[in-house]
Amino acid sequence: MNAGNSPSLPFGSDSYSTSSRDSSRCSVDECKEFIDNDHVPRAQMSQIILDYLINAGHKDAAVNFSREAAIALPVQPSSMDDRVKVLEAAHEGRIADCMKILQESSPDLLEQNMDVYLAIMKQMLLELIRERKISDALQFAQDVLAEKGAEDPALLEDFERAMALLAFDKPEDSPYGDLLELTRREEVKAQLNETLLRAHGRDTESKLATICKLLLWSQEDLKKKGLKFPKLTDIATGIISDDSSDFGSDVLM
Amino acid sequence: METSQAMLELKLTAGIYLKLSDPDQAKPLMQRLASHEEAVLLEAVKCLRLVMTCSRAQKTTAVQLGIPQRLISILEHHNTISSELAVQIISTLSSFLHNNPSERTIGSSLLPLLLQMLNHQPSDPALLSAISRCCRLLFLSAAYREELTKLIAAQPERLRSLLAFMSSSPDICQVVCELMAVEPDLLSLCLGKNLLLSSRLDSYDFNLPIECILDLLSFKQFEAKKGALCLVSSCVQRNELRPAFTKACLQYKELFCRNLLVLIGPEETAEIRLLALNAIVVLYRKNFPICDGAFIITKVLPFLAKLCRKDQPINIKVSAAETLAYLVDEDVFLQEIASYTDQLLVSLAAFLKTPAEDWKRMTAEERRANQMVSLTECGQELKRVAFLAFSSLASTSESVRKRVADVEGLMEQVVKCSAMQSSPLVYAALRLLHSMSRSIYQLRTIFKDHNIWETVLGALKGKHGLQVTVIASAILANVSVEFSPCHLNLIKKGLWASLGTLLVHSNDDVVLNAVWTLMNMTYMATSSVKKDVEEVLSISLVDDLLHHRSKDVVAVTVGTLRNLLHAPTSSSSGEYPATPRQPDIATRILRRLRRDVHSQSSSTETENNHRDVMESCYCQDLLLHLLTLLQSEYIDVDVLEQGLCALANVCASNKGKQLVLNNSDCLNVIKKGLSHPEVVIKNSAVFCIGNLAACRDECNGREDKHSGSSENQRKVIESNFGKELKKLSGTDDPLLFERVRTALQHLNSAM
């Protein structure tokens, strides 16, 4: 027993803990019955979905859903336009456009969030490399990134990895090819989204994401404590399984 | 030119990397910025902002190229340019203010220009937004905040335009809230200039700020909530603003309370929760019906105590302890409860240790923001708030005082910190000593063990400013009571010299404390002490003090005269009570100022082995000044009572009897006292007559053989006091009745 982390049992024996756990254990059927009986109000569920759609920047879906669910949209649809444009530009790798839209719609945002600015600049370099604009990439690195590297040497390693791509004919196949994967754009997009949401006074994480994280954390915590319980193994479909088969912590989302 | 143009277009399309330090690259841009064609200018400004974003080097080069001046000169003609261009220029100039510590001049030119533009009431929301964002950005800098304050102070009407846009611009709203919270004098100034005065109402109209504050409280942004919460606390704490502010709050009471209470919920950050708690505490202390006492006891107090615990970040602990100190100060019930809440005393005791680990965990930015750049500063700040909290907890309850005194190493730290350079720290340490000095038990134990009198005299040297002098003089008054074991030490280490300075201080509280100290020192004092006092308290100084603007100073001065005019005792130590009757010195001193102690300190203790005090010219001069005061038409009841008690002491001595009986003014004062509507005054006047008529040495229980006693008694009878006394014999007041009876007995025995 790890005395430092788990509470000591009053009678200190395994037999106590085993019998106790077994007797109080909830079966899958009981769990499903509990879920069936414990209805989450529809309006509350709709609010959670709408919150997710707004935070993710799905403007049209949010507008349509709010109309169908007959709930008020908590933000002006037009206020989402610029964020959607920025996210689209980031998704498509149009970083210069992304910058321009940001400068127009949220003039101080980049000045106040240097980390976002650096992420965008690094993505800019990667996009130039992806488009094989080698001289532009070199010029850009020299003019913009060198200044930032001089201000904060900790950034240099990251920039150097990106610059190393220039040494390869096929940078995608190089050891640093991961930098050119599209997931990088998604990371920048997520970072931009979070920053824009914060600047507009919204929670940076949707309620749905928070609930999912809480669920995973709780299941993981119960597992660490050695308890057996019905586990939600696929969040998307809501499949609950007995943990005797031990799916581990790999819950499908 | 065409090549340059093409290159520029390319750069502009890429939008990023036009290097301003390269003349070839900068030239086309500079040409465009100099253009009088608005479309060209607009594109150039947009490009400029793109290339400058987040780049200190580009901004520095732009300043060297004189670009900000050019932009400001365009903006000066804001009436002739489009709103879009104005927005772009303001945003670009704002960009110069970001991440550019070398910038010193742009804001100074920009600030009055922005206020001027606001005065013209821009109709374009984008322009208003740009102006307000820039105002807020400038406001974040201490130097510009000061400049903005000066600009508004010089022309308070400028604030009108800011106030007008509070409801339409969250940024303006934040600027105003933060400005008012940091510089509450501005709000007072604006009230004075009727800037907030409604044309419809006779009272100050706080509705506009209140509505905006309510909006801000429900915003998500930290800064918005912070500004609003600080403004609430600030307005409530200012006496001149409180009535109007709370009146306005009451109109929105439910919404206001709900918004505030939501902010102490777990969804908020600790800092916002603390600011909200602080606002609630301030409102509660100022009797605004924000919540009831039960809520304070069950929710607010435990939460504050929890935030003082070891595991909390330093800045949270500091704010929580300060708020807690304010909450429990003056509320003995809360002090008792707080002292047992969540092991608060233990948590506060941990503040006294060097916070090495906590300090390491702070980021450089947090250290700067909380003014804890060094470990020493951090430790001092923790000690300061710990002293304040301990001082509030121990201010009234004797049992809490004892538990505070038992905190390990506390008094050593207090003594050490009292001698430090930091004035706020010295003040906090002295405030704790002041709370502890209200206990006779503490005076006789820890004060004696740690030679606190030395600390107090050291703090009185005046190098820490008025606040410290006031609190140190208050401690001096407490440590000089007759039960305190440090009288001799105080005298040896230059008490009289210190008092000489304090008695002529410009601050009323300091003078009051100094006179109070004198009153304590002269209480049942020996002849030699009184002799010393004569040196400090010259007749001219007595005259000044008796005509002091503060009624309290006059009352305590008369109390001091009463002690000085009282006959000395045979031994100093033997007269002190073995155990204190009252645990709280303040109560005891107040009791002494009232009539309770008359019998102990006055008339009946004249002894033959001492020279009659009234033989001295000094005391006779004191009597004359006292008489002048007592004859005044507008004399305060407390002062008159004290004065008559002093006169009673004079009447107790043989020489005094002669002086009083031969002075018709004295007798008139006593006669007036007998017909005074206040029973306390009648009481003192009757006491004077009783002493005048007494011919027995009651201390020794034998006949007074003084040659003039029969003559004195004859004069008393001739003064027709008997008739007045008989009228008073029907009084319901038992003390007055007893004194009238005794006086009549004295008179009858003399007939």
mmCIF file of N, CA and C in Angstrom, chain B residues 421-477:
data_model
loop_
_atom_site.group_PDB
_atom_site.id
_atom_site.type_symbol
_atom_site.label_atom_id
_atom_site.label_comp_id
_atom_site.label_asym_id
_atom_site.label_seq_id
_atom_site.Cartn_x
_atom_site.Cartn_y
_atom_site.Cartn_z
ATOM 1 N N GLN B 421 13.594 50.033 8.097
ATOM 2 C CA GLN B 421 13.447 51.240 7.273
ATOM 3 C C GLN B 421 12.034 51.380 6.697
ATOM 4 N N SER B 422 11.418 50.228 6.417
ATOM 5 C CA SER B 422 10.123 50.261 5.735
ATOM 6 C C SER B 422 9.035 50.816 6.656
ATOM 7 N N SER B 423 8.478 51.963 6.299
ATOM 8 C CA SER B 423 7.467 52.596 7.156
ATOM 9 C C SER B 423 6.197 51.768 7.313
ATOM 10 N N PRO B 424 5.662 51.155 6.217
ATOM 11 C CA PRO B 424 4.457 50.334 6.416
ATOM 12 C C PRO B 424 4.694 49.177 7.391
ATOM 13 N N LEU B 425 5.903 48.599 7.317
ATOM 14 C CA LEU B 425 6.219 47.484 8.228
ATOM 15 C C LEU B 425 6.307 47.995 9.670
ATOM 16 N N VAL B 426 6.959 49.116 9.856
ATOM 17 C CA VAL B 426 7.093 49.691 11.201
ATOM 18 C C VAL B 426 5.703 50.014 11.740
ATOM 19 N N TYR B 427 4.858 50.581 10.874
ATOM 20 C CA TYR B 427 3.503 50.933 11.325
ATOM 21 C C TYR B 427 2.743 49.681 11.778
ATOM 22 N N ALA B 428 2.830 48.616 10.958
ATOM 23 C CA ALA B 428 2.097 47.383 11.297
ATOM 24 C C ALA B 428 2.597 46.815 12.622
ATOM 25 N N ALA B 429 3.919 46.827 12.810
ATOM 26 C CA ALA B 429 4.492 46.307 14.069
ATOM 27 C C ALA B 429 4.002 47.138 15.251
ATOM 28 N N LEU B 430 3.982 48.450 15.068
ATOM 29 C CA LEU B 430 3.544 49.314 16.172
ATOM 30 C C LEU B 430 2.041 49.160 16.435
ATOM 31 N N ARG B 431 1.285 48.900 15.349
ATOM 32 C CA ARG B 431 -0.154 48.702 15.540
ATOM 33 C C ARG B 431 -0.414 47.480 16.424
ATOM 34 N N LEU B 432 0.396 46.457 16.206
ATOM 35 C CA LEU B 432 0.258 45.263 17.050
ATOM 36 C C LEU B 432 0.632 45.594 18.495
ATOM 37 N N LEU B 433 1.726 46.351 18.658
ATOM 38 C CA LEU B 433 2.116 46.744 20.012
ATOM 39 C C LEU B 433 1.022 47.571 20.675
ATOM 40 N N HIS B 434 0.370 48.401 19.887
ATOM 41 C CA HIS B 434 -0.703 49.233 20.439
ATOM 42 C C HIS B 434 -1.846 48.360 20.951
ATOM 43 N N SER B 435 -2.219 47.344 20.133
ATOM 44 C CA SER B 435 -3.281 46.434 20.586
ATOM 45 C C SER B 435 -2.872 45.731 21.883
ATOM 46 N N MET B 436 -1.635 45.280 21.922
ATOM 47 C CA MET B 436 -1.159 44.547 23.113
ATOM 48 C C MET B 436 -1.045 45.482 24.317
ATOM 49 N N SER B 437 -0.746 46.758 24.052
ATOM 50 C CA SER B 437 -0.520 47.685 25.172
ATOM 51 C C SER B 437 -1.814 48.042 25.887
ATOM 52 N N ARG B 438 -2.956 47.582 25.351
ATOM 53 C CA ARG B 438 -4.216 47.838 26.050
ATOM 54 C C ARG B 438 -4.401 46.889 27.230
ATOM 55 N N SER B 439 -3.510 45.934 27.359
ATOM 56 C CA SER B 439 -3.633 44.954 28.431
ATOM 57 C C SER B 439 -2.584 45.207 29.520
ATOM 58 N N ILE B 440 -3.071 45.331 30.731
ATOM 59 C CA ILE B 440 -2.140 45.554 31.852
ATOM 60 C C ILE B 440 -1.227 44.345 32.019
ATOM 61 N N TYR B 441 -1.830 43.163 31.807
ATOM 62 C CA TYR B 441 -1.038 41.937 31.943
ATOM 63 C C TYR B 441 0.133 41.949 30.951
ATOM 64 N N GLN B 442 -0.156 42.337 29.707
ATOM 65 C CA GLN B 442 0.914 42.366 28.692
ATOM 66 C C GLN B 442 1.950 43.440 29.027
ATOM 67 N N LEU B 443 1.483 44.570 29.581
ATOM 68 C CA LEU B 443 2.429 45.636 29.960
ATOM 69 C C LEU B 443 3.422 45.128 30.998
ATOM 70 N N ARG B 444 2.896 44.298 31.871
ATOM 71 C CA ARG B 444 3.749 43.824 32.971
ATOM 72 C C ARG B 444 4.592 42.608 32.592
ATOM 73 N N THR B 445 4.258 41.983 31.454
ATOM 74 C CA THR B 445 5.015 40.776 31.067
ATOM 75 C C THR B 445 5.856 41.041 29.808
ATOM 76 N N ILE B 446 5.221 40.888 28.642
ATOM 77 C CA ILE B 446 6.032 40.972 27.410
ATOM 78 C C ILE B 446 6.609 42.367 27.190
ATOM 79 N N PHE B 447 5.872 43.389 27.564
ATOM 80 C CA PHE B 447 6.400 44.744 27.358
ATOM 81 C C PHE B 447 7.645 44.959 28.211
ATOM 82 N N LYS B 448 7.589 44.395 29.418
ATOM 83 C CA LYS B 448 8.740 44.530 30.316
ATOM 84 C C LYS B 448 9.901 43.678 29.798
ATOM 85 N N ASP B 449 9.593 42.438 29.390
ATOM 86 C CA ASP B 449 10.644 41.515 28.949
ATOM 87 C C ASP B 449 11.376 42.033 27.707
ATOM 88 N N HIS B 450 10.631 42.702 26.818
ATOM 89 C CA HIS B 450 11.230 43.127 25.548
ATOM 90 C C HIS B 450 11.566 44.619 25.507
ATOM 91 N N ASN B 451 11.515 45.258 26.663
ATOM 92 C CA ASN B 451 11.826 46.700 26.731
ATOM 93 C C ASN B 451 11.135 47.488 25.629
ATOM 94 N N ILE B 452 9.838 47.306 25.531
ATOM 95 C CA ILE B 452 9.075 47.925 24.436
ATOM 96 C C ILE B 452 9.163 49.454 24.497
ATOM 97 N N TRP B 453 9.333 49.986 25.720
ATOM 98 C CA TRP B 453 9.419 51.450 25.844
ATOM 99 C C TRP B 453 10.535 52.013 24.974
ATOM 100 N N GLU B 454 11.612 51.205 24.831
ATOM 101 C CA GLU B 454 12.739 51.646 23.990
ATOM 102 C C GLU B 454 12.301 51.729 22.528
ATOM 103 N N THR B 455 11.563 50.682 22.091
ATOM 104 C CA THR B 455 11.055 50.631 20.714
ATOM 105 C C THR B 455 10.164 51.844 20.441
ATOM 106 N N VAL B 456 9.309 52.139 21.421
ATOM 107 C CA VAL B 456 8.344 53.234 21.230
ATOM 108 C C VAL B 456 9.069 54.577 21.125
ATOM 109 N N LEU B 457 9.994 54.800 22.042
ATOM 110 C CA LEU B 457 10.724 56.081 22.001
ATOM 111 C C LEU B 457 11.517 56.199 20.699
ATOM 112 N N GLY B 458 12.039 55.061 20.224
ATOM 113 C CA GLY B 458 12.781 55.055 18.947
ATOM 114 C C GLY B 458 11.877 55.451 17.791
ATOM 115 N N ALA B 459 10.656 54.892 17.795
ATOM 116 C CA ALA B 459 9.717 55.174 16.689
ATOM 117 C C ALA B 459 9.238 56.619 16.701
ATOM 118 N N LEU B 460 9.358 57.259 17.863
ATOM 119 C CA LEU B 460 8.878 58.648 17.969
ATOM 120 C C LEU B 460 9.848 59.657 17.388
ATOM 121 N N LYS B 461 10.970 59.160 16.893
ATOM 122 C CA LYS B 461 11.941 60.116 16.366
ATOM 123 C C LYS B 461 11.498 60.737 15.046
ATOM 124 N N GLY B 462 10.381 60.233 14.518
ATOM 125 C CA GLY B 462 9.721 60.921 13.406
ATOM 126 C C GLY B 462 10.257 60.657 12.020
ATOM 127 N N LYS B 463 11.097 59.627 11.844
ATOM 128 C CA LYS B 463 11.642 59.411 10.502
ATOM 129 C C LYS B 463 10.691 58.611 9.610
ATOM 130 N N HIS B 464 9.573 58.144 10.160
ATOM 131 C CA HIS B 464 8.658 57.309 9.367
ATOM 132 C C HIS B 464 7.350 58.017 9.025
ATOM 133 N N GLY B 465 7.226 59.250 9.325
ATOM 134 C CA GLY B 465 6.015 59.971 8.946
ATOM 135 C C GLY B 465 4.956 59.982 10.023
ATOM 136 N N LEU B 466 3.870 60.642 9.678
ATOM 137 C CA LEU B 466 2.830 60.951 10.667
ATOM 138 C C LEU B 466 2.144 59.713 11.226
ATOM 139 N N GLN B 467 1.802 58.774 10.320
ATOM 140 C CA GLN B 467 1.045 57.602 10.755
ATOM 141 C C GLN B 467 1.770 56.850 11.875
ATOM 142 N N VAL B 468 3.075 56.714 11.709
ATOM 143 C CA VAL B 468 3.873 56.000 12.709
ATOM 144 C C VAL B 468 3.959 56.831 13.990
ATOM 145 N N THR B 469 4.108 58.144 13.848
ATOM 146 C CA THR B 469 4.191 58.999 15.047
ATOM 147 C C THR B 469 2.894 58.914 15.851
ATOM 148 N N VAL B 470 1.763 58.907 15.138
ATOM 149 C CA VAL B 470 0.471 58.850 15.845
ATOM 150 C C VAL B 470 0.366 57.544 16.641
ATOM 151 N N ILE B 471 0.680 56.435 15.986
ATOM 152 C CA ILE B 471 0.499 55.139 16.667
ATOM 153 C C ILE B 471 1.526 54.985 17.796
ATOM 154 N N ALA B 472 2.747 55.475 17.561
ATOM 155 C CA ALA B 472 3.773 55.370 18.609
ATOM 156 C C ALA B 472 3.391 56.221 19.813
ATOM 157 N N SER B 473 2.838 57.403 19.569
ATOM 158 C CA SER B 473 2.438 58.250 20.701
ATOM 159 C C SER B 473 1.271 57.624 21.449
ATOM 160 N N ALA B 474 0.404 56.889 20.701
ATOM 161 C CA ALA B 474 -0.714 56.199 21.361
ATOM 162 C C ALA B 474 -0.191 55.086 22.277
ATOM 163 N N ILE B 475 0.841 54.374 21.806
ATOM 164 C CA ILE B 475 1.430 53.314 22.658
ATOM 165 C C ILE B 475 2.065 53.962 23.885
ATOM 166 N N LEU B 476 2.732 55.085 23.656
ATOM 167 C CA LEU B 476 3.387 55.784 24.768
ATOM 168 C C LEU B 476 2.362 56.122 25.856
ATOM 169 N N ALA B 477 1.189 56.584 25.397
ATOM 170 C CA ALA B 477 0.143 56.919 26.368
ATOM 171 C C ALA B 477 -0.256 55.681 27.168
#
